[in-house]
Amino acid sequence: LIIFGSVQRCYELLHDVMVSYSASRILFIDGEDNPLFLRELPKYGLYFKRELHTPQAGVFPIQFAIPEEKIIGASRKGPLMAPLDPMDTSTYVYKDEQSYYNSYRSALFGKTMKKAGWDCLRHYEILACGCLPYFENLDFCPSTIMVNLPKDDLLFAKSLYDYKGVDLFHMPAGQELWSDLMERCDRILREKLTTVALAKYVLDTARLNAPTLVVPEGVY
């Protein structure tokens, strides 16, 4: 396979690739924060788009992933909500990866949100630390973005935090609810949101869709 890992930033040798390889062997990865994509390319290879706001013919969703070795789980000693707030740069106080992760490991929830794009590594870092993402406005996220993120569970967890009061999670019933949600999210993280799972998804998609692609007669 020929994989363009960041096709909006680098399509060097595209001319040579398209005249030398069949479309079933060309993959385009577009991980930009914006919803724009190179509309001609899905005709000449498999196109994977991260911020895919609406379904597009020949375009497949893709999202961030995290290495399995970064899934370290929780260590409950601190606050209900982790102190880092993506809307407040004064909370960006961590000097190394370990202290950053520990801030999430000690909390039940970690704030995250859409910034330039809906998807970002922070969502997966929070989950990897055994912490539930408190995801602002997740209900407005298009269904074609972050397709494997456990959105329903995260929306439910946020609603409990918002409408049932923070005291709920200091009670046995609330702690049990939180544990059930975290267990389900952790299972999805390990099954679908690791880098290995992402690579398998890309390769499986290429294998399944190769017969539908066309071989270009020339360079567009």
PDB file of C-alpha atoms in Angstrom:
ATOM      1  CA  LEU A   1       0.000   0.000   0.000  1.00  0.00           C
ATOM      2  CA  ILE A   2       0.997   3.605  -0.610  1.00  0.00           C
ATOM      3  CA  ILE A   3      -0.235   5.742   2.288  1.00  0.00           C
ATOM      4  CA  PHE A   4      -0.216   9.529   2.255  1.00  0.00           C
ATOM      5  CA  GLY A   5      -0.178  10.158   5.991  1.00  0.00           C
ATOM      6  CA  SER A   6      -1.168  13.829   5.864  1.00  0.00           C
ATOM      7  CA  VAL A   7      -2.483  14.391   2.392  1.00  0.00           C
ATOM      8  CA  GLN A   8      -3.456  18.060   2.737  1.00  0.00           C
ATOM      9  CA  ARG A   9       0.114  18.883   3.763  1.00  0.00           C
ATOM     10  CA  CYS A  10       2.093  16.549   1.566  1.00  0.00           C
ATOM     11  CA  TYR A  11       1.181  14.915  -1.722  1.00  0.00           C
ATOM     12  CA  GLU A  12       4.734  14.631  -2.978  1.00  0.00           C
ATOM     13  CA  LEU A  13       5.147  12.001  -5.702  1.00  0.00           C
ATOM     14  CA  LEU A  14       1.366  11.774  -6.169  1.00  0.00           C
ATOM     15  CA  HIS A  15       1.842  11.922  -9.949  1.00  0.00           C
ATOM     16  CA  ASP A  16       4.225   8.969  -9.890  1.00  0.00           C
ATOM     17  CA  VAL A  17       2.068   6.995  -7.474  1.00  0.00           C
ATOM     18  CA  MET A  18      -1.121   7.404  -9.485  1.00  0.00           C
ATOM     19  CA  VAL A  19       0.412   6.247 -12.748  1.00  0.00           C
ATOM     20  CA  SER A  20       2.263   3.342 -11.123  1.00  0.00           C
ATOM     21  CA  TYR A  21      -0.220   1.883  -8.616  1.00  0.00           C
ATOM     22  CA  SER A  22      -3.853   0.868  -8.765  1.00  0.00           C
ATOM     23  CA  ALA A  23      -6.321   2.914  -6.726  1.00  0.00           C
ATOM     24  CA  SER A  24      -6.922  -0.106  -4.488  1.00  0.00           C
ATOM     25  CA  ARG A  25      -3.361   0.332  -3.185  1.00  0.00           C
ATOM     26  CA  ILE A  26      -3.451   4.095  -2.516  1.00  0.00           C
ATOM     27  CA  LEU A  27      -4.671   5.461   0.835  1.00  0.00           C
ATOM     28  CA  PHE A  28      -5.108   9.117   1.738  1.00  0.00           C
ATOM     29  CA  ILE A  29      -5.166  10.122   5.420  1.00  0.00           C
ATOM     30  CA  ASP A  30      -6.596  13.574   6.155  1.00  0.00           C
ATOM     31  CA  GLY A  31      -6.312  14.446   9.831  1.00  0.00           C
ATOM     32  CA  GLU A  32      -6.848  18.201   9.565  1.00  0.00           C
ATOM     33  CA  ASP A  33      -9.055  20.059  12.055  1.00  0.00           C
ATOM     34  CA  ASN A  34     -11.179  21.567   9.270  1.00  0.00           C
ATOM     35  CA  PRO A  35     -13.967  19.748   7.367  1.00  0.00           C
ATOM     36  CA  LEU A  36     -12.457  20.474   3.929  1.00  0.00           C
ATOM     37  CA  PHE A  37     -11.178  17.565   1.902  1.00  0.00           C
ATOM     38  CA  LEU A  38      -9.563  17.117  -1.489  1.00  0.00           C
ATOM     39  CA  ARG A  39     -12.668  16.176  -3.436  1.00  0.00           C
ATOM     40  CA  GLU A  40     -10.982  14.599  -6.447  1.00  0.00           C
ATOM     41  CA  LEU A  41      -8.865  12.134  -4.505  1.00  0.00           C
ATOM     42  CA  PRO A  42     -11.579   9.657  -3.356  1.00  0.00           C
ATOM     43  CA  LYS A  43     -11.888   8.634  -7.009  1.00  0.00           C
ATOM     44  CA  TYR A  44      -8.279   7.495  -7.028  1.00  0.00           C
ATOM     45  CA  GLY A  45      -7.841   5.830  -3.651  1.00  0.00           C
ATOM     46  CA  LEU A  46      -9.359   5.327  -0.218  1.00  0.00           C
ATOM     47  CA  TYR A  47      -9.761   8.658   1.560  1.00  0.00           C
ATOM     48  CA  PHE A  48      -9.923   8.803   5.376  1.00  0.00           C
ATOM     49  CA  LYS A  49     -11.129  12.083   6.897  1.00  0.00           C
ATOM     50  CA  ARG A  50     -11.055  12.954  10.601  1.00  0.00           C
ATOM     51  CA  GLU A  51     -13.396  15.986  10.736  1.00  0.00           C
ATOM     52  CA  LEU A  52     -16.000  14.457   8.424  1.00  0.00           C
ATOM     53  CA  HIS A  53     -19.008  16.669   9.136  1.00  0.00           C
ATOM     54  CA  THR A  54     -21.356  14.983   6.644  1.00  0.00           C
ATOM     55  CA  PRO A  55     -21.236  11.638   4.836  1.00  0.00           C
ATOM     56  CA  GLN A  56     -19.308  11.788   1.560  1.00  0.00           C
ATOM     57  CA  ALA A  57     -19.116   9.147  -1.131  1.00  0.00           C
ATOM     58  CA  GLY A  58     -15.802   7.347  -1.012  1.00  0.00           C
ATOM     59  CA  VAL A  59     -14.691   9.041   2.232  1.00  0.00           C
ATOM     60  CA  PHE A  60     -14.247   7.051   5.446  1.00  0.00           C
ATOM     61  CA  PRO A  61     -14.125   8.386   9.007  1.00  0.00           C
ATOM     62  CA  ILE A  62     -10.926   8.232  10.996  1.00  0.00           C
ATOM     63  CA  GLN A  63     -10.077   9.494  14.474  1.00  0.00           C
ATOM     64  CA  PHE A  64      -7.286   9.865  16.964  1.00  0.00           C
ATOM     65  CA  ALA A  65      -6.012   6.819  18.839  1.00  0.00           C
ATOM     66  CA  ILE A  66      -3.693   6.209  21.761  1.00  0.00           C
ATOM     67  CA  PRO A  67      -0.912   3.622  22.228  1.00  0.00           C
ATOM     68  CA  GLU A  68      -2.053   0.771  24.440  1.00  0.00           C
ATOM     69  CA  GLU A  69       0.931   1.250  26.758  1.00  0.00           C
ATOM     70  CA  LYS A  70      -0.457   4.690  27.685  1.00  0.00           C
ATOM     71  CA  ILE A  71      -3.574   3.107  29.211  1.00  0.00           C
ATOM     72  CA  ILE A  72      -2.543   3.309  32.847  1.00  0.00           C
ATOM     73  CA  GLY A  73      -5.827   3.403  34.752  1.00  0.00           C
ATOM     74  CA  ALA A  74      -6.928   5.351  37.803  1.00  0.00           C
ATOM     75  CA  SER A  75      -5.378   6.271  41.144  1.00  0.00           C
ATOM     76  CA  ARG A  76      -8.096   7.892  43.231  1.00  0.00           C
ATOM     77  CA  LYS A  77      -6.710  10.476  45.654  1.00  0.00           C
ATOM     78  CA  GLY A  78      -7.877  13.852  44.446  1.00  0.00           C
ATOM     79  CA  PRO A  79     -10.815  15.941  43.217  1.00  0.00           C
ATOM     80  CA  LEU A  80     -14.019  14.983  41.441  1.00  0.00           C
ATOM     81  CA  MET A  81     -12.968  17.089  38.412  1.00  0.00           C
ATOM     82  CA  ALA A  82      -9.383  17.224  37.170  1.00  0.00           C
ATOM     83  CA  PRO A  83      -7.986  20.771  37.414  1.00  0.00           C
ATOM     84  CA  LEU A  84      -6.961  21.150  33.767  1.00  0.00           C
ATOM     85  CA  ASP A  85      -9.525  23.188  31.815  1.00  0.00           C
ATOM     86  CA  PRO A  86      -9.023  23.478  28.027  1.00  0.00           C
ATOM     87  CA  MET A  87     -10.690  26.898  28.142  1.00  0.00           C
ATOM     88  CA  ASP A  88      -8.273  28.240  30.765  1.00  0.00           C
ATOM     89  CA  THR A  89      -4.592  28.273  29.787  1.00  0.00           C
ATOM     90  CA  SER A  90      -3.629  29.185  33.350  1.00  0.00           C
ATOM     91  CA  THR A  91      -4.388  25.539  34.220  1.00  0.00           C
ATOM     92  CA  TYR A  92      -1.751  24.307  31.741  1.00  0.00           C
ATOM     93  CA  VAL A  93       0.806  23.961  34.504  1.00  0.00           C
ATOM     94  CA  TYR A  94       2.269  20.512  33.879  1.00  0.00           C
ATOM     95  CA  LYS A  95       5.967  20.220  33.101  1.00  0.00           C
ATOM     96  CA  ASP A  96       6.067  16.542  32.173  1.00  0.00           C
ATOM     97  CA  GLU A  97       3.821  13.794  30.910  1.00  0.00           C
ATOM     98  CA  GLN A  98       3.594  11.920  34.215  1.00  0.00           C
ATOM     99  CA  SER A  99       2.287  14.851  36.246  1.00  0.00           C
ATOM    100  CA  TYR A 100      -0.197  15.632  33.471  1.00  0.00           C
ATOM    101  CA  TYR A 101      -1.506  12.064  33.500  1.00  0.00           C
ATOM    102  CA  ASN A 102      -1.602  11.954  37.298  1.00  0.00           C
ATOM    103  CA  SER A 103      -3.972  14.919  37.339  1.00  0.00           C
ATOM    104  CA  TYR A 104      -6.495  12.801  35.439  1.00  0.00           C
ATOM    105  CA  ARG A 105      -5.762   9.554  37.263  1.00  0.00           C
ATOM    106  CA  SER A 106      -6.740  11.099  40.581  1.00  0.00           C
ATOM    107  CA  ALA A 107     -10.092  12.484  39.356  1.00  0.00           C
ATOM    108  CA  LEU A 108     -13.401  11.013  38.239  1.00  0.00           C
ATOM    109  CA  PHE A 109     -13.905  13.491  35.402  1.00  0.00           C
ATOM    110  CA  GLY A 110     -11.696  15.515  33.081  1.00  0.00           C
ATOM    111  CA  LYS A 111     -12.935  18.469  31.037  1.00  0.00           C
ATOM    112  CA  THR A 112     -12.631  18.351  27.275  1.00  0.00           C
ATOM    113  CA  MET A 113     -14.338  19.995  24.332  1.00  0.00           C
ATOM    114  CA  LYS A 114     -14.295  20.859  20.653  1.00  0.00           C
ATOM    115  CA  LYS A 115     -11.612  23.391  19.808  1.00  0.00           C
ATOM    116  CA  ALA A 116     -10.280  23.711  16.260  1.00  0.00           C
ATOM    117  CA  GLY A 117     -11.816  20.303  15.549  1.00  0.00           C
ATOM    118  CA  TRP A 118     -14.057  17.921  17.446  1.00  0.00           C
ATOM    119  CA  ASP A 119     -11.435  15.247  17.834  1.00  0.00           C
ATOM    120  CA  CYS A 120      -8.226  15.595  19.815  1.00  0.00           C
ATOM    121  CA  LEU A 121      -5.862  13.373  21.735  1.00  0.00           C
ATOM    122  CA  ARG A 122      -6.979  14.822  25.087  1.00  0.00           C
ATOM    123  CA  HIS A 123     -10.219  12.773  24.974  1.00  0.00           C
ATOM    124  CA  TYR A 124      -8.222   9.549  24.779  1.00  0.00           C
ATOM    125  CA  GLU A 125      -5.629  10.618  27.330  1.00  0.00           C
ATOM    126  CA  ILE A 126      -8.426  11.217  29.849  1.00  0.00           C
ATOM    127  CA  LEU A 127      -9.923   7.793  29.193  1.00  0.00           C
ATOM    128  CA  ALA A 128      -6.502   6.132  29.334  1.00  0.00           C
ATOM    129  CA  CYS A 129      -6.058   7.501  32.854  1.00  0.00           C
ATOM    130  CA  GLY A 130      -9.244   5.842  34.097  1.00  0.00           C
ATOM    131  CA  CYS A 131     -11.119   9.134  34.021  1.00  0.00           C
ATOM    132  CA  LEU A 132     -14.387  10.003  32.248  1.00  0.00           C
ATOM    133  CA  PRO A 133     -14.283  12.896  29.756  1.00  0.00           C
ATOM    134  CA  TYR A 134     -16.684  15.679  30.726  1.00  0.00           C
ATOM    135  CA  PHE A 135     -17.280  16.645  27.093  1.00  0.00           C
ATOM    136  CA  GLU A 136     -18.867  20.039  26.470  1.00  0.00           C
ATOM    137  CA  ASN A 137     -21.508  20.119  23.685  1.00  0.00           C
ATOM    138  CA  LEU A 138     -20.854  16.542  22.630  1.00  0.00           C
ATOM    139  CA  ASP A 139     -24.513  16.237  21.649  1.00  0.00           C
ATOM    140  CA  PHE A 140     -23.805  18.584  18.712  1.00  0.00           C
ATOM    141  CA  CYS A 141     -21.008  16.414  17.321  1.00  0.00           C
ATOM    142  CA  PRO A 142     -21.791  14.966  13.856  1.00  0.00           C
ATOM    143  CA  SER A 143     -22.282  11.211  13.829  1.00  0.00           C
ATOM    144  CA  THR A 144     -19.520  10.848  11.227  1.00  0.00           C
ATOM    145  CA  ILE A 145     -16.858  12.214  13.600  1.00  0.00           C
ATOM    146  CA  MET A 146     -15.268  10.147  16.404  1.00  0.00           C
ATOM    147  CA  VAL A 147     -17.471   7.249  15.390  1.00  0.00           C
ATOM    148  CA  ASN A 148     -15.959   4.866  17.963  1.00  0.00           C
ATOM    149  CA  LEU A 149     -15.971   7.217  20.933  1.00  0.00           C
ATOM    150  CA  PRO A 150     -18.598   6.001  23.467  1.00  0.00           C
ATOM    151  CA  LYS A 151     -20.664   9.168  23.040  1.00  0.00           C
ATOM    152  CA  ASP A 152     -23.867   7.888  24.654  1.00  0.00           C
ATOM    153  CA  ASP A 153     -22.060   6.877  27.828  1.00  0.00           C
ATOM    154  CA  LEU A 154     -20.178  10.186  27.973  1.00  0.00           C
ATOM    155  CA  LEU A 155     -23.380  12.176  27.462  1.00  0.00           C
ATOM    156  CA  PHE A 156     -25.060  10.202  30.240  1.00  0.00           C
ATOM    157  CA  ALA A 157     -22.114  10.726  32.580  1.00  0.00           C
ATOM    158  CA  LYS A 158     -22.148  14.479  31.910  1.00  0.00           C
ATOM    159  CA  SER A 159     -25.897  14.660  32.525  1.00  0.00           C
ATOM    160  CA  LEU A 160     -25.454  12.941  35.882  1.00  0.00           C
ATOM    161  CA  TYR A 161     -22.749  15.413  36.837  1.00  0.00           C
ATOM    162  CA  ASP A 162     -24.774  18.423  35.666  1.00  0.00           C
ATOM    163  CA  TYR A 163     -28.265  17.573  36.850  1.00  0.00           C
ATOM    164  CA  LYS A 164     -27.858  15.203  39.769  1.00  0.00           C
ATOM    165  CA  GLY A 165     -25.237  17.252  41.530  1.00  0.00           C
ATOM    166  CA  VAL A 166     -21.643  16.461  42.342  1.00  0.00           C
ATOM    167  CA  ASP A 167     -22.692  14.960  45.677  1.00  0.00           C
ATOM    168  CA  LEU A 168     -24.072  11.976  43.762  1.00  0.00           C
ATOM    169  CA  PHE A 169     -20.568  10.685  43.073  1.00  0.00           C
ATOM    170  CA  HIS A 170     -19.673  10.722  46.752  1.00  0.00           C
ATOM    171  CA  MET A 171     -22.520   8.288  47.432  1.00  0.00           C
ATOM    172  CA  PRO A 172     -22.273   4.503  46.915  1.00  0.00           C
ATOM    173  CA  ALA A 173     -24.964   4.519  44.204  1.00  0.00           C
ATOM    174  CA  GLY A 174     -23.191   7.273  42.298  1.00  0.00           C
ATOM    175  CA  GLN A 175     -19.829   5.576  42.616  1.00  0.00           C
ATOM    176  CA  GLU A 176     -21.319   2.363  41.260  1.00  0.00           C
ATOM    177  CA  LEU A 177     -22.841   4.227  38.322  1.00  0.00           C
ATOM    178  CA  TRP A 178     -19.522   5.899  37.581  1.00  0.00           C
ATOM    179  CA  SER A 179     -17.655   2.574  37.785  1.00  0.00           C
ATOM    180  CA  ASP A 180     -20.064   0.928  35.342  1.00  0.00           C
ATOM    181  CA  LEU A 181     -19.666   3.778  32.857  1.00  0.00           C
ATOM    182  CA  MET A 182     -15.888   3.804  33.206  1.00  0.00           C
ATOM    183  CA  GLU A 183     -15.708   0.045  32.708  1.00  0.00           C
ATOM    184  CA  ARG A 184     -17.694   0.243  29.463  1.00  0.00           C
ATOM    185  CA  CYS A 185     -15.647   3.174  28.181  1.00  0.00           C
ATOM    186  CA  ASP A 186     -12.389   1.435  29.084  1.00  0.00           C
ATOM    187  CA  ARG A 187     -13.456  -1.656  27.163  1.00  0.00           C
ATOM    188  CA  ILE A 188     -14.204   0.417  24.049  1.00  0.00           C
ATOM    189  CA  LEU A 189     -10.922   2.287  24.464  1.00  0.00           C
ATOM    190  CA  ARG A 190      -8.957  -0.959  24.480  1.00  0.00           C
ATOM    191  CA  GLU A 191     -10.943  -2.586  21.665  1.00  0.00           C
ATOM    192  CA  LYS A 192     -11.359   0.302  19.224  1.00  0.00           C
ATOM    193  CA  LEU A 193      -9.360   3.369  20.208  1.00  0.00           C
ATOM    194  CA  THR A 194      -5.765   2.168  20.394  1.00  0.00           C
ATOM    195  CA  THR A 195      -3.236   2.809  17.656  1.00  0.00           C
ATOM    196  CA  VAL A 196      -3.165  -0.894  16.806  1.00  0.00           C
ATOM    197  CA  ALA A 197      -6.974  -0.945  16.461  1.00  0.00           C
ATOM    198  CA  LEU A 198      -6.805   2.148  14.257  1.00  0.00           C
ATOM    199  CA  ALA A 199      -4.201   0.588  11.957  1.00  0.00           C
ATOM    200  CA  LYS A 200      -6.304  -2.573  11.710  1.00  0.00           C
ATOM    201  CA  TYR A 201      -9.384  -0.499  10.832  1.00  0.00           C
ATOM    202  CA  VAL A 202      -7.524   1.294   8.028  1.00  0.00           C
ATOM    203  CA  LEU A 203      -6.132  -1.940   6.588  1.00  0.00           C
ATOM    204  CA  ASP A 204      -9.442  -3.800   6.897  1.00  0.00           C
ATOM    205  CA  THR A 205     -11.260  -0.918   5.205  1.00  0.00           C
ATOM    206  CA  ALA A 206      -8.752  -0.986   2.374  1.00  0.00           C
ATOM    207  CA  ARG A 207      -9.171  -4.741   1.987  1.00  0.00           C
ATOM    208  CA  LEU A 208     -12.971  -4.633   1.969  1.00  0.00           C
ATOM    209  CA  ASN A 209     -13.316  -1.677  -0.385  1.00  0.00           C
ATOM    210  CA  ALA A 210     -10.535  -2.383  -2.868  1.00  0.00           C
ATOM    211  CA  PRO A 211     -12.835  -3.970  -5.493  1.00  0.00           C
ATOM    212  CA  THR A 212     -14.974  -0.803  -5.696  1.00  0.00           C
ATOM    213  CA  LEU A 213     -12.088   1.490  -6.619  1.00  0.00           C
ATOM    214  CA  VAL A 214     -11.096   2.463 -10.119  1.00  0.00           C
ATOM    215  CA  VAL A 215      -7.697   2.500 -11.704  1.00  0.00           C
ATOM    216  CA  PRO A 216      -7.037   5.993 -13.095  1.00  0.00           C
ATOM    217  CA  GLU A 217      -6.242   6.194 -16.792  1.00  0.00           C
ATOM    218  CA  GLY A 218      -4.076   9.252 -16.266  1.00  0.00           C
ATOM    219  CA  VAL A 219      -3.280  12.030 -13.864  1.00  0.00           C
ATOM    220  CA  TYR A 220      -6.124  14.407 -13.039  1.00  0.00           C
TER     221      TYR A 220
END
